[in-house]
Coordinates of C-alpha atoms and ligand atoms in Angstrom, one line a residue:
M1 CA 32.5 34.4 17.2
A2 CA 28.8 32.6 17.0
R3 CA 25.4 34.7 18.1
I4 CA 24.6 34.3 22.0
E5 CA 20.2 33.5 22.3
K6 CA 18.2 34.0 25.2
K7 CA 18.4 31.0 27.5
K8 CA 15.8 28.2 26.5
D9 CA 14.1 25.5 28.7
V10 CA 14.9 22.8 25.6
V11 CA 15.7 23.1 22.5
I12 CA 14.9 21.1 19.6
V13 CA 17.6 19.6 16.9
G14 CA 15.0 18.6 13.9
L15 CA 10.7 19.1 13.7
G16 CA 9.9 16.3 11.5
W17 CA 8.2 13.6 13.7
T18 CA 10.5 13.5 16.9
G19 CA 10.8 16.1 17.0
S20 CA 7.0 18.1 16.7
I21 CA 5.6 15.3 19.4
A22 CA 8.6 16.8 21.9
G23 CA 7.6 20.1 21.3
M24 CA 3.9 19.2 21.6
E25 CA 4.5 17.4 24.9
L26 CA 6.7 19.6 26.5
A27 CA 4.9 22.3 25.8
A28 CA 2.4 21.2 27.4
E29 CA 5.2 21.5 31.0
G30 CA 5.1 24.5 30.8
L31 CA 8.9 24.9 29.3
E32 CA 10.1 27.2 26.9
I33 CA 10.8 25.5 23.8
V34 CA 12.9 26.3 20.7
A35 CA 12.9 24.4 17.8
L36 CA 15.4 24.8 14.9
E37 CA 15.3 23.2 10.9
R38 CA 18.0 23.3 9.0
G39 CA 15.5 22.7 6.2
G40 CA 12.1 26.1 5.6
D41 CA 9.1 25.8 6.4
Q42 CA 6.3 23.0 5.2
N43 CA 2.3 22.9 5.2
T44 CA -0.4 21.9 3.4
V45 CA -1.7 25.0 2.2
P46 CA 0.0 26.2 0.6
E47 CA 2.7 24.3 -0.2
F48 CA 1.2 20.4 -0.9
K49 CA -1.7 22.1 -2.3
Y50 CA -3.6 20.6 -5.4
P51 CA -2.4 20.5 -8.2
N52 CA 1.4 21.4 -7.9
Q53 CA 2.2 18.6 -5.6
I54 CA 1.3 15.5 -8.0
D55 CA 4.4 16.6 -10.1
E56 CA 5.7 13.2 -10.3
L57 CA 9.6 14.8 -11.6
T58 CA 9.8 17.3 -9.2
Y59 CA 9.2 15.2 -6.1
G60 CA 9.1 11.9 -7.1
V61 CA 12.6 12.2 -9.1
R62 CA 13.8 15.1 -8.5
L63 CA 13.6 15.1 -4.7
K64 CA 12.0 18.0 -3.9
N65 CA 11.7 17.2 -0.5
M66 CA 15.2 15.6 0.4
Q67 CA 18.1 15.9 1.7
H68 CA 20.5 17.0 -1.3
P69 CA 23.8 16.5 -0.9
R70 CA 25.9 19.3 -1.0
Q71 CA 23.8 19.8 2.2
A72 CA 24.8 16.7 4.4
T73 CA 26.5 13.1 3.6
V74 CA 27.9 10.5 4.3
T75 CA 31.1 8.7 2.8
V76 CA 30.5 5.5 1.7
R77 CA 31.9 1.4 2.1
R78 CA 31.1 -2.3 1.8
D79 CA 34.7 -2.6 5.1
D80 CA 37.6 -1.1 6.1
S81 CA 39.7 -2.6 3.2
E82 CA 37.9 0.2 1.0
T83 CA 38.0 4.0 0.9
A84 CA 34.6 4.8 1.8
L85 CA 33.8 7.5 -0.1
P86 CA 31.2 10.5 -0.2
Y87 CA 27.9 9.6 -1.4
R88 CA 26.9 12.2 -4.0
S89 CA 23.7 11.6 -5.6
M90 CA 20.8 10.2 -3.0
G91 CA 19.5 6.8 -3.8
S92 CA 19.2 4.3 -1.4
F93 CA 18.1 6.3 1.3
L94 CA 16.4 9.6 0.9
P95 CA 16.6 11.4 4.4
A96 CA 14.4 14.4 4.6
N97 CA 15.0 18.0 5.4
G98 CA 12.0 20.8 6.3
V99 CA 9.4 20.7 8.5
G100 CA 8.2 17.9 9.0
G101 CA 10.9 15.7 8.7
A102 CA 11.1 12.7 6.5
G103 CA 6.8 12.1 7.9
T104 CA 5.5 14.3 5.2
H105 CA 6.8 12.3 2.5
W106 CA 7.3 8.7 3.9
N107 CA 4.3 5.9 3.0
G108 CA 2.3 5.9 6.8
L109 CA 2.8 2.3 7.0
L110 CA 2.6 2.3 11.0
W111 CA 3.4 -0.5 12.2
R112 CA 4.7 -1.6 16.1
P113 CA 7.2 -4.5 16.6
Q114 CA 6.4 -8.4 17.7
P115 CA 7.2 -8.1 21.4
E116 CA 10.1 -11.2 20.3
E117 CA 11.7 -9.0 18.4
I118 CA 12.2 -6.1 21.6
K119 CA 13.7 -9.1 23.2
L120 CA 15.6 -11.6 20.3
R121 CA 18.4 -11.8 21.7
S122 CA 16.8 -13.9 25.0
Y123 CA 14.5 -15.1 22.5
V124 CA 16.7 -17.4 20.9
K125 CA 18.5 -18.4 23.6
E126 CA 15.4 -19.9 25.3
K127 CA 14.2 -21.7 21.7
W128 CA 17.3 -22.5 20.4
G129 CA 20.0 -21.5 22.5
E130 CA 23.0 -18.8 21.9
S131 CA 25.2 -21.4 19.7
I132 CA 23.3 -20.0 16.9
I133 CA 23.9 -16.6 16.4
P134 CA 25.8 -15.9 13.8
E135 CA 29.9 -14.3 14.5
G136 CA 29.9 -11.5 14.2
M137 CA 26.5 -9.9 14.5
N138 CA 26.3 -7.8 17.6
L139 CA 22.8 -9.3 18.9
M140 CA 20.9 -7.7 21.6
D141 CA 17.8 -6.9 23.6
Y142 CA 16.2 -3.8 24.0
P143 CA 16.5 -2.7 27.6
V144 CA 12.1 -2.5 27.4
S145 CA 9.6 -4.6 27.1
Y146 CA 6.7 -4.8 24.5
D147 CA 4.8 -4.4 27.5
E148 CA 6.7 -1.3 29.0
L149 CA 6.3 0.6 25.8
E150 CA 2.3 -0.5 24.6
P151 CA 0.4 2.0 26.2
Y152 CA 3.0 4.5 24.4
F153 CA 2.7 2.5 20.8
T154 CA -0.9 3.8 21.4
Q155 CA -0.6 6.6 22.4
F156 CA 1.6 7.5 18.7
D157 CA -1.9 5.5 17.1
E158 CA -4.1 7.4 18.0
V159 CA -2.1 11.2 17.3
A160 CA -0.9 10.0 14.5
G161 CA -3.9 7.9 13.2
V162 CA -4.0 5.0 12.2
S163 CA -6.5 2.9 10.0
G164 CA -6.5 -0.8 10.5
K165 CA -8.0 -4.0 12.0
A166 CA -6.6 -6.0 15.4
G167 CA -5.3 -8.6 15.3
N168 CA -5.1 -9.2 19.4
L169 CA -7.2 -7.3 21.1
K170 CA -6.1 -7.9 25.3
G171 CA -4.2 -10.9 24.7
Q172 CA -7.9 -12.2 22.5
I173 CA -7.4 -13.4 19.0
Q174 CA -9.5 -11.9 16.4
A175 CA -10.9 -12.4 13.5
G176 CA -9.7 -10.7 10.6
G177 CA -6.7 -9.0 11.9
N178 CA -3.2 -10.8 12.4
P179 CA -3.4 -13.0 14.7
F180 CA 1.0 -13.0 14.8
E181 CA 1.7 -9.9 16.8
G182 CA 1.9 -8.3 20.0
W183 CA -1.1 -8.1 21.6
R184 CA -2.9 -4.1 21.6
S185 CA -4.9 -2.6 24.9
K186 CA -7.3 -0.7 22.3
E187 CA -8.4 -1.4 18.5
Y188 CA -6.9 0.7 15.9
P189 CA -8.2 4.6 15.5
M190 CA -9.9 4.1 12.6
P191 CA -11.2 1.4 10.4
A192 CA -9.0 -0.3 7.8
L193 CA -9.1 1.1 4.6
G194 CA -11.1 -0.9 1.2
T195 CA -8.9 -2.7 -0.5
T196 CA -7.4 -2.4 -4.6
Y197 CA -7.9 -5.6 -6.9
D198 CA -4.4 -7.0 -6.4
A199 CA -4.8 -7.3 -2.8
A200 CA -8.1 -9.2 -2.6
K201 CA -6.9 -11.5 -5.5
F202 CA -3.2 -11.8 -3.2
Q203 CA -6.1 -12.6 0.2
A204 CA -8.6 -15.1 -1.7
T205 CA -5.4 -17.3 -2.5
A206 CA -3.7 -17.1 0.7
K207 CA -6.8 -17.9 2.6
N208 CA -6.7 -20.7 1.0
M209 CA -3.4 -22.1 1.3
G210 CA -3.9 -21.5 4.9
L211 CA -2.0 -17.9 5.3
H212 CA -3.7 -15.6 7.3
P213 CA -3.6 -12.2 6.0
F214 CA -5.2 -8.6 7.0
P215 CA -5.0 -5.5 6.1
A216 CA -1.7 -3.5 5.9
P217 CA -2.0 -0.6 9.1
A218 CA -2.1 2.4 7.3
G219 CA -1.4 5.9 8.2
I220 CA -3.7 7.0 6.2
A221 CA -7.5 7.9 7.1
S222 CA -10.4 5.9 6.1
T223 CA -12.8 8.5 7.4
S224 CA -13.3 11.6 9.3
Y225 CA -10.9 11.7 12.7
V226 CA -9.7 13.9 15.5
N227 CA -6.8 13.0 17.0
P228 CA -5.9 13.9 20.5
Y229 CA -4.7 17.3 19.8
G230 CA -7.5 18.5 18.2
M231 CA -6.4 18.0 15.3
Q232 CA -8.5 17.1 12.1
M233 CA -8.0 13.9 9.4
A234 CA -9.8 13.5 5.8
P235 CA -10.2 10.1 4.2
C236 CA -8.5 9.5 2.0
N237 CA -8.7 9.6 -1.7
F238 CA -6.5 6.7 -3.2
C239 CA -4.7 9.3 -5.6
G240 CA -1.7 7.5 -5.5
F241 CA 0.5 10.3 -4.4
C242 CA 2.0 9.6 -1.5
E243 CA 5.5 8.3 -1.0
R244 CA 7.5 11.1 -1.6
F245 CA 4.5 13.7 -1.6
G246 CA 3.2 16.0 0.5
C247 CA -0.5 14.9 1.4
Y248 CA -2.9 18.0 0.0
Q249 CA -6.0 16.7 1.1
Y250 CA -5.2 15.8 5.1
S251 CA -5.2 12.2 4.7
K252 CA -2.2 10.7 5.5
S253 CA -0.9 10.8 8.5
S254 CA 2.5 13.5 9.3
P255 CA 3.7 16.3 11.0
Q256 CA 1.7 18.8 9.7
T257 CA -1.7 16.9 10.0
A258 CA -1.6 15.7 13.7
V259 CA 0.9 17.9 14.9
L260 CA 2.3 20.8 14.3
D261 CA -0.8 23.7 13.8
A262 CA -1.8 22.5 17.2
L263 CA 2.4 22.9 18.5
K264 CA 3.1 26.4 16.6
R265 CA -0.4 27.4 19.3
K266 CA 1.7 27.4 21.8
T267 CA 3.2 30.0 23.3
N268 CA 6.0 29.2 25.0
F269 CA 6.8 27.0 21.5
S270 CA 9.0 28.7 18.5
Y271 CA 10.3 27.2 16.2
R272 CA 13.2 28.8 13.2
T273 CA 14.0 27.2 10.1
H274 CA 17.7 27.6 7.9
S275 CA 19.2 26.6 11.1
E276 CA 20.8 24.0 11.1
V277 CA 22.6 22.6 14.3
L278 CA 26.4 21.9 13.9
R279 CA 27.1 20.6 17.5
V280 CA 25.8 19.6 21.0
E281 CA 28.1 21.8 23.6
T282 CA 29.3 20.3 26.7
S283 CA 29.7 21.6 30.3
A284 CA 33.3 22.2 32.0
D285 CA 32.0 19.1 33.5
G286 CA 31.3 17.1 30.4
K287 CA 28.5 15.9 32.6
T288 CA 25.8 18.5 30.6
A289 CA 25.1 19.7 28.1
T290 CA 24.3 23.5 27.9
G291 CA 22.6 24.1 24.6
V292 CA 24.0 23.7 21.0
T293 CA 25.5 25.7 18.1
Y294 CA 24.2 26.7 15.1
F295 CA 24.5 27.6 11.9
D296 CA 21.5 30.3 10.4
A297 CA 21.5 30.2 6.5
I298 CA 19.3 33.1 6.2
K299 CA 22.2 35.5 8.8
Q300 CA 25.4 33.6 7.1
E301 CA 26.5 33.7 11.0
E302 CA 27.3 30.9 13.4
V303 CA 24.8 31.5 16.9
F304 CA 25.0 30.0 20.5
Q305 CA 21.6 28.6 21.8
P306 CA 21.6 27.7 25.5
A307 CA 19.7 25.5 26.8
D308 CA 18.9 23.3 30.2
L309 CA 17.2 20.4 27.7
V310 CA 18.5 18.4 24.3
I311 CA 16.4 17.0 22.4
L312 CA 18.2 15.6 19.5
S313 CA 15.8 14.2 16.8
S314 CA 17.6 14.8 13.6
Y315 CA 16.6 11.9 12.5
Q316 CA 19.4 8.4 12.1
L317 CA 22.4 9.0 10.4
N318 CA 22.2 12.8 11.5
N319 CA 21.8 12.2 14.9
V320 CA 24.2 10.0 15.5
H321 CA 27.2 12.6 13.2
L322 CA 25.8 15.6 15.3
M323 CA 26.9 13.4 18.6
L324 CA 30.5 12.2 16.6
V325 CA 30.8 15.8 16.3
S326 CA 30.2 16.8 19.6
G327 CA 31.8 14.3 22.2
I328 CA 28.8 11.9 23.0
G329 CA 29.3 8.7 24.0
K330 CA 32.5 7.0 22.9
P331 CA 32.8 6.1 19.6
Y332 CA 33.0 2.7 18.6
D333 CA 35.4 0.1 17.2
P334 CA 34.3 -3.2 15.4
K335 CA 38.2 -4.0 16.0
T336 CA 38.0 -4.2 19.4
N337 CA 34.0 -3.6 19.8
T338 CA 34.1 -1.3 22.4
G339 CA 32.8 2.2 22.5
V340 CA 29.3 3.0 21.3
T341 CA 28.6 5.9 19.5
G342 CA 28.2 4.6 15.6
K343 CA 27.7 1.2 17.2
N344 CA 24.7 -1.2 15.3
Y345 CA 24.5 0.4 12.3
A346 CA 21.6 -1.6 10.2
Y347 CA 19.1 -0.9 7.7
Q348 CA 16.6 -3.6 6.2
M349 CA 16.5 -6.8 3.9
N350 CA 13.5 -6.5 0.8
G351 CA 12.4 -8.3 -2.1
G352 CA 9.7 -9.3 -4.0
V353 CA 7.7 -11.4 -6.7
T354 CA 5.9 -9.2 -9.9
L355 CA 3.2 -10.8 -11.1
F356 CA 2.0 -10.5 -15.3
F357 CA -1.1 -10.7 -16.1
K358 CA -2.4 -10.5 -20.4
E359 CA -5.7 -10.7 -18.8
E360 CA -6.3 -9.3 -16.1
N361 CA -6.3 -5.1 -15.4
F362 CA -5.1 -3.6 -11.9
N363 CA -6.2 0.5 -12.6
P364 CA -2.1 0.6 -10.9
F365 CA -3.0 4.1 -10.3
I366 CA -5.9 4.1 -7.7
G367 CA -4.0 3.1 -4.4
H368 CA -1.9 4.7 -1.3
G369 CA 1.8 4.3 0.3
S370 CA -0.2 2.2 3.0
N371 CA -2.4 0.5 0.6
G372 CA -3.1 -3.2 0.6
M373 CA -3.3 -7.0 2.9
C374 CA -0.5 -8.6 4.6
I375 CA 0.8 -11.4 6.0
D376 CA 3.3 -11.9 8.8
D377 CA 3.0 -16.2 8.8
F378 CA 6.7 -14.9 8.1
G379 CA 7.7 -13.1 10.1
I380 CA 10.2 -13.2 13.2
N381 CA 7.6 -15.6 16.0
Q382 CA 5.8 -17.6 13.0
N383 CA 10.5 -19.1 11.9
D384 CA 12.3 -21.5 13.6
F385 CA 15.7 -20.3 13.3
G386 CA 17.3 -23.1 14.6
K387 CA 16.2 -25.3 11.7
L388 CA 15.8 -22.4 8.9
G389 CA 19.3 -21.5 9.9
F390 CA 19.4 -18.0 10.1
I391 CA 18.1 -15.3 12.6
G392 CA 14.8 -12.8 10.9
G393 CA 11.8 -12.9 9.5
A394 CA 9.7 -10.4 7.6
Y395 CA 6.0 -9.4 6.4
W396 CA 4.5 -9.3 3.8
R397 CA 1.8 -6.7 2.4
V398 CA 0.3 -6.5 -1.5
G399 CA -1.1 -3.9 -2.6
T400 CA -1.1 -1.0 -5.1
M401 CA 0.6 2.7 -4.5
N402 CA 0.5 4.1 -8.1
G403 CA 0.5 4.2 -11.1
Q404 CA 3.1 6.8 -11.4
P405 CA 4.3 7.1 -15.6
I406 CA 8.2 7.5 -14.5
R407 CA 9.3 5.3 -11.5
S408 CA 5.9 3.0 -11.1
M409 CA 5.9 0.8 -14.8
P410 CA 6.9 -3.0 -13.9
L411 CA 7.9 -4.9 -17.1
P412 CA 9.1 -8.3 -17.9
K413 CA 12.7 -8.7 -18.0
G414 CA 14.2 -7.8 -21.4
T415 CA 11.9 -5.1 -22.3
P416 CA 13.8 -2.4 -24.0
G417 CA 14.0 0.7 -21.4
W418 CA 13.3 2.8 -23.8
G419 CA 12.7 3.6 -27.8
A420 CA 9.6 1.9 -29.2
G421 CA 10.4 -1.3 -27.8
W422 CA 10.3 0.1 -24.1
K423 CA 6.8 1.7 -25.6
K424 CA 5.5 -1.2 -27.0
G425 CA 5.8 -2.9 -24.2
I426 CA 4.4 0.0 -21.9
G427 CA 1.0 -0.7 -24.1
E428 CA 1.0 -4.1 -23.0
W429 CA 1.4 -4.4 -19.3
Y430 CA 0.7 -1.3 -18.0
G431 CA -1.9 -1.9 -15.6
H432 CA -1.3 -5.7 -15.8
S433 CA 0.6 -6.7 -12.9
M434 CA 0.6 -7.2 -9.0
S435 CA 3.8 -7.9 -6.7
I436 CA 4.2 -9.6 -3.4
G437 CA 6.6 -7.1 -1.5
T438 CA 8.6 -8.4 1.6
H439 CA 9.6 -6.4 4.1
G440 CA 13.0 -8.5 6.1
S441 CA 14.3 -7.7 9.7
H442 CA 18.1 -7.1 9.6
M443 CA 20.7 -7.8 12.4
S444 CA 22.9 -5.8 13.4
Y445 CA 27.2 -7.1 13.5
R446 CA 30.1 -6.3 14.2
N447 CA 31.4 -4.6 10.8
N448 CA 28.4 -2.5 10.1
H449 CA 29.5 0.8 11.6
L450 CA 29.3 4.7 12.0
D451 CA 32.1 6.7 12.3
L452 CA 33.7 10.1 11.5
D453 CA 35.5 10.1 7.8
P454 CA 39.1 10.8 8.0
T455 CA 39.5 12.2 4.8
Y456 CA 35.8 14.4 3.6
K457 CA 34.8 17.5 5.4
D458 CA 31.1 18.8 4.6
P459 CA 30.3 23.4 4.3
H460 CA 31.0 23.7 7.9
G461 CA 34.4 22.0 7.8
R462 CA 33.3 19.3 9.9
P463 CA 33.9 15.6 9.5
L464 CA 31.4 13.8 7.4
M465 CA 30.4 10.4 9.2
R466 CA 32.1 7.4 7.2
M467 CA 29.2 4.5 7.2
T468 CA 30.8 1.1 6.8
F469 CA 28.2 -1.6 5.0
N470 CA 27.5 -4.8 3.1
W471 CA 24.9 -7.8 3.6
Q472 CA 25.7 -10.2 5.5
D473 CA 24.5 -13.9 4.8
N474 CA 21.9 -14.6 7.7
D475 CA 20.1 -11.8 5.7
I476 CA 20.7 -13.2 2.6
K477 CA 19.2 -16.6 4.0
M478 CA 16.5 -15.2 5.6
T479 CA 15.6 -13.5 1.7
Q480 CA 15.8 -15.9 0.3
Y481 CA 13.4 -18.2 2.7
Q482 CA 10.9 -15.1 1.9
K483 CA 11.4 -15.8 -2.4
I484 CA 10.9 -19.1 -2.2
K485 CA 7.5 -18.6 -0.2
A486 CA 6.6 -15.6 -2.6
E487 CA 7.1 -17.7 -5.2
E488 CA 5.2 -20.4 -4.4
V489 CA 2.3 -18.2 -3.7
G490 CA 2.6 -15.7 -6.3
N491 CA 2.6 -19.0 -8.9
A492 CA -0.2 -20.5 -6.9
L493 CA -2.3 -17.0 -7.8
K494 CA -1.4 -18.3 -11.8
P495 CA 0.3 -15.1 -13.4
D496 CA 1.1 -15.8 -17.4
L497 CA 4.7 -14.3 -16.1
L498 CA 6.5 -14.5 -12.6
Q499 CA 9.9 -12.1 -11.8
S500 CA 11.8 -12.9 -8.4
G501 CA 13.8 -10.0 -7.3
F502 CA 16.0 -10.4 -3.8
K503 CA 19.2 -10.5 -3.1
N504 CA 21.1 -13.7 -3.7
I505 CA 23.9 -14.7 -1.7
G506 CA 27.5 -12.3 -1.6
A507 CA 25.3 -9.7 -2.8
K508 CA 27.3 -6.1 -1.8
F509 CA 25.5 -2.5 0.0
D510 CA 25.3 -1.1 -4.4
V511 CA 23.4 3.0 -2.7
R512 CA 21.5 3.4 -6.5
P513 CA 19.0 2.7 -6.5
Y514 CA 16.1 3.5 -2.9
Q515 CA 15.6 0.6 -0.9
T516 CA 14.3 2.4 2.7
T517 CA 15.1 5.2 4.5
H518 CA 15.3 2.5 7.4
N519 CA 18.6 3.7 8.8
T520 CA 18.6 2.1 11.9
G521 CA 21.3 1.8 15.4
G522 CA 24.3 4.1 15.9
H523 CA 23.1 5.9 19.2
V524 CA 21.1 2.2 20.3
M525 CA 19.3 1.7 23.7
S526 CA 21.6 -0.8 26.8
E527 CA 20.8 -2.0 29.7
K528 CA 24.9 -0.7 30.6
P529 CA 27.0 2.1 30.0
T530 CA 29.3 -0.4 27.4
E531 CA 27.1 -1.3 25.0
G532 CA 25.1 1.5 23.9
A533 CA 25.0 5.7 23.8
V534 CA 21.1 5.6 25.5
N535 CA 19.6 4.0 28.3
R536 CA 16.5 2.4 28.8
Y537 CA 15.1 6.3 28.1
C538 CA 16.4 7.5 25.7
Q539 CA 18.9 9.5 27.8
A540 CA 23.0 9.5 26.5
W541 CA 24.4 7.8 29.4
D542 CA 27.3 10.6 29.8
K543 CA 25.3 13.9 29.2
H544 CA 22.1 13.3 31.3
N545 CA 20.4 16.7 30.0
V546 CA 20.2 15.2 26.4
F547 CA 17.9 12.7 25.2
V548 CA 18.1 11.6 21.8
F549 CA 14.7 10.3 19.9
G550 CA 14.8 8.3 16.5
A551 CA 15.6 4.8 14.5
G552 CA 19.4 5.8 16.4
N553 CA 18.0 3.6 19.5
F554 CA 16.8 0.4 17.5
V555 CA 19.8 -2.4 18.9
Q556 CA 18.8 -4.2 15.3
N557 CA 15.8 -3.8 12.4
T558 CA 13.1 -4.9 13.6
Q559 CA 11.0 -7.2 10.5
Y560 CA 8.7 -3.9 9.6
N561 CA 8.4 0.1 9.1
P562 CA 10.3 1.7 11.6
T563 CA 8.1 4.8 12.3
G564 CA 5.3 3.1 14.8
M565 CA 8.2 1.8 17.1
V566 CA 9.9 5.5 16.9
G567 CA 7.3 7.3 17.6
G568 CA 6.0 4.3 20.4
L569 CA 9.2 5.2 21.6
A570 CA 9.1 9.1 21.9
Y571 CA 6.4 8.9 24.5
W572 CA 7.9 6.6 26.7
T573 CA 11.1 8.9 27.1
L574 CA 8.7 11.5 26.8
H575 CA 6.8 10.2 29.7
A576 CA 10.1 9.7 31.2
I577 CA 11.1 13.3 31.2
R578 CA 7.7 14.7 32.1
T579 CA 7.9 12.9 35.6
M580 CA 11.0 11.7 36.2
Y581 CA 13.3 13.9 35.0
L582 CA 11.8 17.1 35.1
K583 CA 11.5 17.2 39.0
N584 CA 14.8 16.1 39.6
P585 CA 17.3 16.5 36.5
R586 CA 19.7 13.4 36.5
P587 CA 20.9 9.8 35.0
L588 CA 17.6 8.0 35.2
V589 CA 19.4 5.1 35.5
Ligands
FAD1 C1 10.4 8.2 0.7 C2 10.1 7.2 2.7 C3 8.8 6.4 2.7 C4 9.3 6.6 4.0 N1 7.3 5.7 4.2 C5 8.7 4.7 5.7 C6 6.3 4.0 6.3 O1 5.8 3.5 5.0 N2 6.3 3.6 7.6 C7 7.8 4.0 8.5 O2 7.4 3.1 9.5 N3 8.7 5.1 8.0 C8 8.5 5.2 6.9 N4 9.4 6.0 6.8 C9 10.8 6.0 7.6 C10 9.9 7.4 8.4 O3 10.2 9.1 7.2 C11 11.4 8.2 9.0 O4 11.1 6.4 10.0 C12 10.5 9.2 9.8 O5 10.3 10.0 9.7 C13 11.6 9.6 11.2 O6 11.7 10.4 12.2 P1 12.4 12.0 12.7 O7 12.1 12.7 13.6 O8 13.2 10.6 13.5 O9 13.6 11.6 11.5 P2 12.8 13.6 10.0 O10 11.4 12.4 9.7 O11 14.0 13.0 9.1 O12 12.7 14.6 10.9 C14 14.6 14.9 10.9 C15 14.5 16.3 10.4 O13 15.6 16.7 11.6 C16 16.2 18.1 10.4 N5 18.0 18.0 10.6 C17 18.4 17.3 9.8 N6 19.3 17.3 10.8 C18 19.4 18.5 11.0 C19 20.6 19.9 12.5 N7 21.9 19.1 11.7 N8 19.8 20.8 12.9 C20 18.6 21.0 12.2 N9 18.4 20.3 12.4 C21 17.8 19.0 11.4 C22 15.7 17.4 9.5 O14 15.8 18.6 8.3 C23 14.4 16.6 9.3 O15 13.2 18.3 9.3 C24 10.3 6.0 5.1 C25 11.3 7.1 4.3 C26 10.1 7.6 3.2 C27 12.6 8.8 2.9

C-alpha cells in the first residue's frame, strides 16, 4: 500500500518552466505547495559550471539532460494500419528530465503567436470560407483572444528576460522590429543582441528584396537584467552552447536563472526530486482530484500525496499520458471524432537551405541558440491561403548557433561521412556556410492523435502512450512554398552552392532525426467540453481542481517556437486561479 504524505494545498507535477512559475505565483497566495519532479536537481552551479558543461559528447550527443526511454517513452505508428512500436532511442524530440525541465537546455527563442493564429478557424472562414479547410483537418479557434492574453505574454517576457525589438507597440509599427507581429503593450525587456556576419548578410539582401528583417526574439540576455522576481541575468558571450546545455553564465532564460532560486526561498514551497507521478487520484463522485500517487525512486516506494489543487506541468506528452491513465477527459476516438484527451496532437513543419561560400568565413563557433535575423513575410497573416492552397506559414531565421564539431559541420551533399574524404571536406568547408531556416506551423488532424497502447507497458505497469502521427499534404504544401521563396532569397545571396532540405509531398514521419520538441495538443483548450479536455482557463472540464499547463493546450501548432505562448497561458491560468478559483473552487466555465 502507498505511504501517505501530509496533505498540501497544491501539488505541482513537474518542475520545468510552467511548474516553476506555478510554484512562484501560488506561493504568493500563502498556499502550502509541494512540487514533485521525476528527475534530479540541477543548478547553474555546480551542475552547469564551466568548463564541464561545454562537453558536446555528454550533453549534445549522449543527451545527459534528457528523458531516457527507459523512464518514459511512447509507441509510434504512422496510421492505424500499422502496429505501434516503442520509441527506444530519442531523436525526433527530446523531452527533459530534471529540475528546470527543457527550459534548461532549450534555445531560448521566445515568440508570441500572431492574433490570427489564436482565431485561425474564424480567420480562414472570414477571409476564404470554410470550404478551403481540408477534409480531416481539425482546425480550431482558441477559446481566448490575443488581446486577453497580451498582458500575460508581457509578464512572461519580463520574467524570462527577453532581448529583441518591438515591431508593433500599441498598434504603432516600429522601425527595425517585426511589422507583422501582434501588438505589444511594452518594448522588450532588453535590447536586441548583436548580429553575426551571416545574419547581417541576410538582413542586407532581404531588405533589398523588399522583405522586413528584424532581430530574433531571444530568451538570452543582451545586457545585465533583474527580473520581477529579483533574479539576475548577465549578458551572453556567444559561447555557442545553448541547445542541449545548461547555461553556465546566467545568460539564457531558464527556470534556474529566472525563477527557481527565488522560489526555493519561499518557506511555503518545497520540492521532491526523483518523484515520478504515476496518476491523479479521484474523489468518489469523480468530480475532483484528491491528490496524486507518485513513485519515490530513492525509497523505491509508492506514495500518495493528497492536495486540494493539482497542477499538471509535466510537459505535453507526459500530461496527456497522466490524463489518459487517470481517466481525466474521455479518450479521443478518431473514428467518431468524439472524446477529447489525446485529440489534436500536432508538431512543427520545418525546412531550410544551406548556402556554401568558398571565400567567406562565418566563424560558426560564435553564436547562441536564439541568434540572428528573422523575417515573417511568409508567415500566417501574410499568406493568401485561398490562392496558395494551404493553411499555415513559417518564420525564417538566419544566425549561427554553434560550431560544435560533432553535430554542426554542414558539408556539401556527396562528401563522405567519414575518413580522409570527410576530413578533406571539413578542411575545405568548415566556417564557409550559412543557412536560412524556415520554422513552420502544423495543423491538427483527425488521424494524428494520442491514446494508450494496447500492448506495451512502462516500468510501473502503466500502458505506454501511443502516438499515431504522419505528415499531411497541407503542411507539406506550406513548406514547399517556403522552399521556393527561401531558394529565391538564398540565390540572391550568390552562394557557390545552395542545398535545400524540405519535406516533399508524400514524405512520411521519421522518428530518427531531431526536428523539434514542439509537440502540441492532446489536452486542447475549448469552448465546450465536447471539443477539448480543458476550458479557456486550462482547467480540466471534468475535474475542476486539476489545471493543466503547457503546449498540450494548443488547438493546433503555431508557426513559432511554443514557449512564449506556453508561458503566457501559464500566467493567464494562474491569474484565473488566484483571482477567481481560490475564493470559490468550482468549474470556472
Ligand atoms: C533541445 C530543445 C530546444 C528547444 N528550443 C526552444 C526554443 O528555442 N523556443 C521555444 O519556444 N521552445 C523551445 N523548446 C521547447 C521548450 O523547452 C518547451 O516548450 C518548454 O520547456 C516546456 O515547458 P513545460 O514546463 O511545459 O515542460 P518541461 O520543461 O518539459 O518540464 C516538465 C518537467 O516535468 C518533469 N516530469 C515529467 N513527467 C513527470 C512525472 N510523471 N512526474 C513528475 N515530474 C515529471 C520533467 O522531468 C520536467 O522537468 C526546446 C526544447 C528542446 C528539448
